[in-house]
Backbone as numpy.savetxt, mean C-alpha at the origin, in Angstrom:
# Nx Ny Nz CAx CAy CAz Cx Cy Cz
-19.50 14.25 -0.23 -18.31 15.09 -0.27 -18.76 16.54 -0.14
-18.01 17.28 0.62 -18.29 18.70 0.81 -17.08 19.50 0.36
-17.30 20.78 0.19 -16.20 21.68 -0.15 -16.09 22.71 0.95
-14.88 22.85 1.51 -14.65 23.83 2.55 -14.70 25.24 2.00
-14.74 26.21 2.88 -14.83 27.61 2.45 -13.61 28.04 1.65
-12.49 27.31 1.81 -11.29 27.65 1.05 -11.17 26.85 -0.24
-12.20 26.07 -0.58 -12.21 25.31 -1.83 -11.67 23.90 -1.73
-11.16 23.50 -0.58 -10.65 22.14 -0.41 -11.80 21.14 -0.33
-11.60 19.99 -0.97 -12.63 18.95 -0.94 -12.51 18.18 0.37
-13.64 17.98 1.01 -13.69 17.24 2.26 -14.46 15.95 2.01
-13.85 14.83 2.30 -14.55 13.55 2.15 -14.62 12.88 3.51
-15.68 12.13 3.71 -15.85 11.35 4.92 -15.81 9.89 4.52
-14.91 9.13 5.11 -14.73 7.74 4.73 -16.03 6.94 4.83
-16.92 7.32 5.75 -18.18 6.60 5.91 -19.12 6.78 4.72
-18.92 7.85 3.96 -19.77 8.12 2.81 -19.21 7.64 1.48
-18.01 7.05 1.50 -17.37 6.59 0.26 -17.73 5.14 -0.04
-17.85 4.85 -1.33 -18.01 3.46 -1.76 -16.68 2.75 -1.62
-16.75 1.43 -1.46 -15.52 0.63 -1.41 -14.86 0.65 -2.77
-13.57 0.92 -2.81 -12.80 0.88 -4.05 -12.60 -0.57 -4.47
-12.41 -1.44 -3.49 -12.24 -2.87 -3.75 -12.51 -3.65 -2.48
-12.75 -4.96 -2.64 -12.99 -5.82 -1.50 -12.11 -7.06 -1.60
-11.92 -7.72 -0.46 -11.07 -8.91 -0.44 -11.86 -10.21 -0.53
-13.18 -10.13 -0.59 -14.01 -11.32 -0.68 -14.34 -11.95 0.67
-13.72 -11.46 1.75 -13.96 -12.01 3.08 -14.55 -10.97 4.03
-15.14 -9.92 3.50 -15.73 -8.90 4.33 -14.86 -7.67 4.52
-13.63 -7.72 4.07 -12.73 -6.58 4.17 -12.69 -5.81 2.86
-12.10 -4.64 2.90 -11.98 -3.85 1.68 -11.21 -2.58 1.93
-11.14 -1.74 0.89 -10.39 -0.50 0.99 -11.09 0.62 0.25
-10.79 1.84 0.70 -11.32 3.07 0.11 -10.16 4.03 -0.08
-10.01 4.57 -1.28 -8.91 5.49 -1.59 -9.34 6.92 -1.23
-9.03 7.31 -0.02 -9.48 8.59 0.52 -8.82 9.77 -0.17
-7.50 9.76 -0.27 -6.77 10.90 -0.85 -7.21 11.17 -2.27
-7.37 10.13 -3.05 -7.80 10.27 -4.45 -9.17 10.94 -4.52
-10.09 10.52 -3.65 -11.44 11.10 -3.62 -11.41 12.58 -3.24
-10.42 12.96 -2.42 -10.30 14.35 -1.98 -9.47 15.20 -2.93
-8.98 14.59 -4.01 -8.21 15.33 -5.00 -6.71 15.30 -4.76
-6.24 14.47 -3.84 -4.81 14.37 -3.56 -4.07 13.71 -4.71
-2.87 14.19 -4.99 -2.08 13.62 -6.09 -0.67 13.21 -5.67
-0.12 13.80 -4.61 1.27 13.50 -4.23 1.37 12.72 -2.92
0.28 12.68 -2.16 0.24 11.91 -0.92 -1.01 11.04 -0.94
-0.81 9.74 -0.91 -1.93 8.81 -0.92 -2.36 8.44 0.48
-3.64 8.15 0.63 -4.19 7.66 1.89 -5.31 6.69 1.56
-5.20 5.49 2.07 -6.20 4.46 1.84 -6.70 3.94 3.18
-8.03 3.90 3.33 -8.65 3.30 4.51 -8.87 1.83 4.20
-8.41 0.95 5.10 -8.60 -0.49 4.90 -9.22 -1.11 6.12
-10.19 -2.00 5.86 -10.71 -2.89 6.89 -10.22 -4.27 6.51
-9.34 -4.82 7.33 -8.73 -6.11 7.06 -9.48 -7.17 7.83
-10.01 -8.15 7.12 -10.78 -9.24 7.73 -9.90 -10.09 8.63
-10.49 -10.75 9.64 -9.71 -11.68 10.46 -8.97 -12.68 9.57
-7.68 -12.83 9.82 -6.84 -13.71 9.02 -6.33 -13.09 7.74
-6.78 -11.87 7.43 -6.40 -11.21 6.18 -5.04 -10.54 6.24
-4.42 -10.47 5.07 -3.14 -9.77 4.90 -3.25 -9.03 3.57
-3.41 -7.70 3.58 -3.67 -6.96 2.34 -2.53 -6.94 1.33
-1.30 -7.17 1.77 -0.16 -7.18 0.85 0.91 -8.12 1.38
1.63 -8.74 0.45 2.76 -9.57 0.84 3.86 -8.70 1.45
4.76 -9.32 2.15 5.93 -8.66 2.73 6.67 -7.95 1.59
6.86 -6.63 1.72 7.41 -5.85 0.61 8.05 -4.55 1.08
8.80 -3.94 0.15 9.29 -2.58 0.36 9.30 -1.85 -0.98
9.37 -0.53 -0.90 9.37 0.33 -2.08 10.75 0.95 -2.27
11.14 1.14 -3.53 12.42 1.79 -3.82 12.27 3.30 -4.02
11.04 3.79 -4.12 10.81 5.21 -4.35 9.90 5.83 -3.30
8.87 5.13 -2.88 7.85 5.71 -2.02 7.96 5.28 -0.56
7.80 6.26 0.31 7.73 6.02 1.74 6.28 5.74 2.10
6.07 4.83 3.04 4.72 4.50 3.48 4.61 4.65 4.99
3.38 4.70 5.47 3.11 4.73 6.91 1.76 4.07 7.16
1.58 3.65 8.39 0.36 2.96 8.81 -0.13 3.59 10.11
-1.44 3.85 10.19 -2.06 4.27 11.44 -3.19 3.31 11.73
-3.14 2.66 12.90 -4.17 1.70 13.28 -5.30 2.45 13.97
-6.49 2.39 13.36 -7.65 3.08 13.91 -8.46 2.21 14.85
-8.42 0.90 14.64 -9.18 -0.01 15.48 -8.76 -1.45 15.26
-8.86 -2.24 16.31 -8.52 -3.65 16.21 -7.06 -3.90 16.55
-6.66 -5.16 16.37 -5.29 -5.57 16.64 -4.81 -6.47 15.51
-3.50 -6.57 15.39 -2.93 -7.41 14.36 -1.45 -7.62 14.60
-0.77 -8.12 13.57 0.66 -8.39 13.65 1.37 -7.67 12.51
2.46 -7.01 12.85 3.29 -6.32 11.87 4.60 -7.08 11.73
4.95 -7.42 10.50 6.24 -8.06 10.22 7.16 -7.03 9.60
8.37 -6.89 10.13 9.41 -6.01 9.60 10.72 -6.79 9.60
11.81 -6.20 9.10 13.10 -6.90 9.17 13.52 -7.26 10.60
13.00 -6.55 11.60 13.33 -6.83 13.00 12.53 -8.00 13.57
11.52 -8.48 12.84 10.69 -9.58 13.32 9.22 -9.20 13.34
8.44 -9.93 14.12 7.00 -9.68 14.23 6.69 -9.03 15.57
5.70 -8.13 15.54 5.26 -7.46 16.76 3.78 -7.17 16.65
3.11 -7.06 17.78 1.69 -6.73 17.78 1.46 -5.26 17.51
0.33 -4.97 16.84 -0.10 -3.59 16.63 -1.53 -3.46 17.12
-1.89 -2.25 17.55 -3.22 -2.02 18.10 -3.66 -0.59 17.81
-4.92 -0.33 18.12 -5.51 0.98 17.90 -4.62 2.07 18.49
-4.36 3.10 17.69 -3.53 4.23 18.11 -2.09 4.14 17.66
-1.66 2.97 17.18 -0.27 2.81 16.73 -0.05 3.47 15.37
1.11 4.10 15.22 1.55 4.69 13.96 2.93 4.12 13.65
3.12 3.66 12.42 4.40 3.08 12.02 4.82 3.69 10.69
6.09 4.08 10.59 6.65 4.63 9.35 7.49 3.57 8.66
7.36 3.47 7.34 8.13 2.52 6.54 8.97 3.30 5.54
10.26 3.53 5.85 11.10 4.30 4.94 11.35 3.57 3.63
11.83 4.30 2.66 12.20 3.74 1.36 13.33 2.73 1.56
13.28 1.64 0.83 14.35 0.65 0.87 14.08 -0.53 1.78
15.06 -1.42 1.87 14.91 -2.67 2.60 14.54 -2.48 4.07
15.00 -1.41 4.68 14.68 -1.19 6.10 13.19 -0.91 6.30
12.48 -0.55 5.24 11.05 -0.29 5.31 10.19 -1.48 4.95
10.79 -2.65 4.80 10.05 -3.85 4.42 9.00 -4.16 5.49
7.79 -4.53 5.05 6.71 -4.76 6.01 5.57 -5.57 5.42
4.80 -6.15 6.32 3.51 -6.78 6.00 2.66 -6.68 7.25
1.36 -6.51 7.05 0.40 -6.41 8.14 -0.57 -7.58 8.01
-0.87 -8.22 9.13 -1.84 -9.31 9.13 -2.80 -9.13 10.29
-4.08 -9.38 10.02 -5.07 -9.35 11.09 -5.08 -10.72 11.74
-4.50 -10.80 12.92 -4.43 -12.07 13.65 -5.49 -12.16 14.74
-6.48 -11.25 14.68 -7.55 -11.25 15.68 -8.85 -11.77 15.06
-9.91 -11.77 15.85 -11.21 -12.23 15.37 -12.12 -11.08 14.95
-11.63 -9.85 15.04 -12.39 -8.65 14.67 -11.68 -7.93 13.52
-12.40 -7.10 12.76 -11.75 -6.34 11.68 -10.62 -5.45 12.22
-9.56 -5.34 11.43 -8.44 -4.44 11.73 -8.62 -3.23 10.82
-8.82 -2.05 11.40 -9.11 -0.83 10.64 -7.89 0.07 10.63
-7.40 0.37 9.42 -6.14 1.10 9.28 -6.22 2.19 8.22
-5.38 3.19 8.39 -5.09 4.16 7.34 -3.67 3.87 6.86
-3.51 3.69 5.56 -2.19 3.52 4.95 -1.87 4.78 4.17
-0.72 5.37 4.42 -0.27 6.57 3.74 0.92 6.24 2.85
1.06 6.96 1.74 2.20 6.75 0.85 2.47 8.00 0.03
3.76 8.29 -0.14 4.10 9.28 -1.15 3.72 8.64 -2.49
3.51 9.43 -3.51 2.99 8.92 -4.79 3.96 9.23 -5.93
5.24 9.02 -5.70 6.25 9.29 -6.72 6.31 8.14 -7.72
6.48 8.48 -8.98 6.53 7.47 -10.04 7.76 7.70 -10.90
8.32 6.64 -11.45 7.93 5.24 -11.24 8.44 4.73 -9.90
7.86 3.63 -9.46 8.24 2.99 -8.21 8.44 1.51 -8.46
9.37 0.92 -7.76 9.56 -0.53 -7.83 9.26 -1.09 -6.45
8.34 -2.05 -6.41 7.99 -2.72 -5.16 8.69 -4.07 -5.18
9.45 -4.35 -4.14 10.22 -5.59 -4.04 9.55 -6.52 -3.04
9.33 -7.77 -3.46 8.73 -8.80 -2.62 9.80 -9.86 -2.32
10.56 -9.71 -1.23 11.69 -10.60 -0.96 11.32 -12.08 -0.84
10.16 -12.39 -0.28 9.78 -13.79 -0.07 9.56 -14.54 -1.37
9.04 -13.85 -2.38 8.73 -14.52 -3.65 9.74 -14.20 -4.75
10.65 -13.25 -4.49 11.63 -12.87 -5.50 11.02 -12.12 -6.67
9.91 -11.44 -6.43 9.24 -10.69 -7.50 9.46 -9.19 -7.33
9.39 -8.49 -8.46 9.44 -7.04 -8.51 8.17 -6.56 -9.19
7.58 -5.49 -8.67 6.39 -4.91 -9.29 6.75 -3.47 -9.65
6.72 -3.16 -10.94 7.07 -1.83 -11.42 5.79 -1.05 -11.65
5.67 0.09 -10.96 4.46 0.91 -11.02 4.82 2.24 -11.66
3.99 2.67 -12.60 4.25 3.93 -13.27 2.98 4.70 -13.48
3.04 5.63 -14.37 1.90 6.46 -14.70 2.16 7.15 -16.01
1.35 8.12 -16.36 1.47 8.78 -17.65 2.86 9.34 -17.95
3.52 9.94 -16.97 4.83 10.54 -17.23 5.90 9.50 -17.52
5.81 8.34 -16.89 6.84 7.32 -17.06 6.59 6.42 -18.26
5.36 6.44 -18.78 5.02 5.55 -19.88 4.68 4.14 -19.42
4.77 3.88 -18.12 4.41 2.58 -17.57 2.95 2.59 -17.15
2.30 1.43 -17.16 0.90 1.40 -16.71 0.80 1.69 -15.22
-0.21 2.44 -14.83 -0.41 2.77 -13.42 -0.61 1.51 -12.59
-1.25 0.48 -13.15 -1.46 -0.77 -12.43 -0.16 -1.54 -12.25
0.84 -1.25 -13.07 2.15 -1.85 -12.93 2.36 -3.14 -13.68
3.58 -3.58 -13.67 4.01 -4.83 -14.29 4.79 -5.61 -13.24
4.59 -6.93 -13.20 5.28 -7.75 -12.22 6.27 -8.66 -12.92
7.48 -8.76 -12.35 8.55 -9.56 -12.93 9.11 -10.52 -11.89
9.64 -11.64 -12.38 10.35 -12.57 -11.52 11.80 -12.11 -11.46
12.21 -11.61 -10.31 13.56 -11.07 -10.16 14.63 -12.15 -10.10
14.21 -13.41 -10.02 15.19 -14.50 -9.91 15.55 -15.10 -11.26
14.92 -14.63 -12.35 15.20 -15.15 -13.68 16.20 -14.25 -14.38
17.45 -14.69 -14.53 18.43 -13.85 -15.21 18.19 -13.81 -16.71
18.59 -12.73 -17.33 18.51 -12.63 -18.79 19.66 -11.77 -19.27
19.99 -11.96 -20.53 21.06 -11.18 -21.15 20.45 -9.88 -21.65
20.94 -8.76 -21.20 20.38 -7.47 -21.59 20.37 -7.29 -23.10
21.32 -7.89 -23.82 21.35 -7.78 -25.27 20.16 -8.49 -25.91
19.60 -9.50 -25.23 18.43 -10.22 -25.76 17.18 -9.35 -25.75
17.16 -8.31 -24.91 15.97 -7.49 -24.80 16.00 -6.28 -25.72
17.10 -6.08 -26.42 17.25 -4.92 -27.30 17.04 -5.37 -28.74
16.10 -4.72 -29.43 15.88 -5.09 -30.83 16.42 -3.99 -31.74
16.81 -4.41 -32.96 17.25 -3.45 -33.97 18.60 -2.98 -33.73
C-alpha cells in the first residue's frame, strides 16, 4: 500500500491478501476497505468455473454494480439470463428490479469488481429461498455479519414483545 501526495491510500489488488476463498480456487479481496473507504464498497472477486458467489438476491437499502475485468459468465436478473464478458458494467438498483446473481459458466476464472453503497442497516432478500438477511453495524446495534431469517414463517408480533 502506498500513500499519494494528497494523503489518499493507494492499494493494488495484486498486493492484497485474499479476504476469503471459496475452496475451489476462487476468492475475494475487499479493496475499498483496505484503502480506507467507508461509504462505497469495492470487492475484487475471482469466481471459479461453475462458481456463484451469491444466491439470487436484492438489497432494500444498498445499490450495487458489477464490472467484469476478465472472463465470461452468466448474469441472472428479473428479465432472465444473459451472458457477461470482459468490459461489461451492470448496475443493480435498490429493490426487486435490482435482483441479480452471477455465475461463472466458463472454464476459466471470471474476474470482477463488485461495488456497493455501504448504508446500514440493509436487508438482503433472497426470493428463491424465501430468506432475509439483515445487515447492520455499530450505529444500528445489529451485527455487521448480519442475521438471516426465514421470511416464509409467520409469527405474531405480540409473541416477540416481552414485558
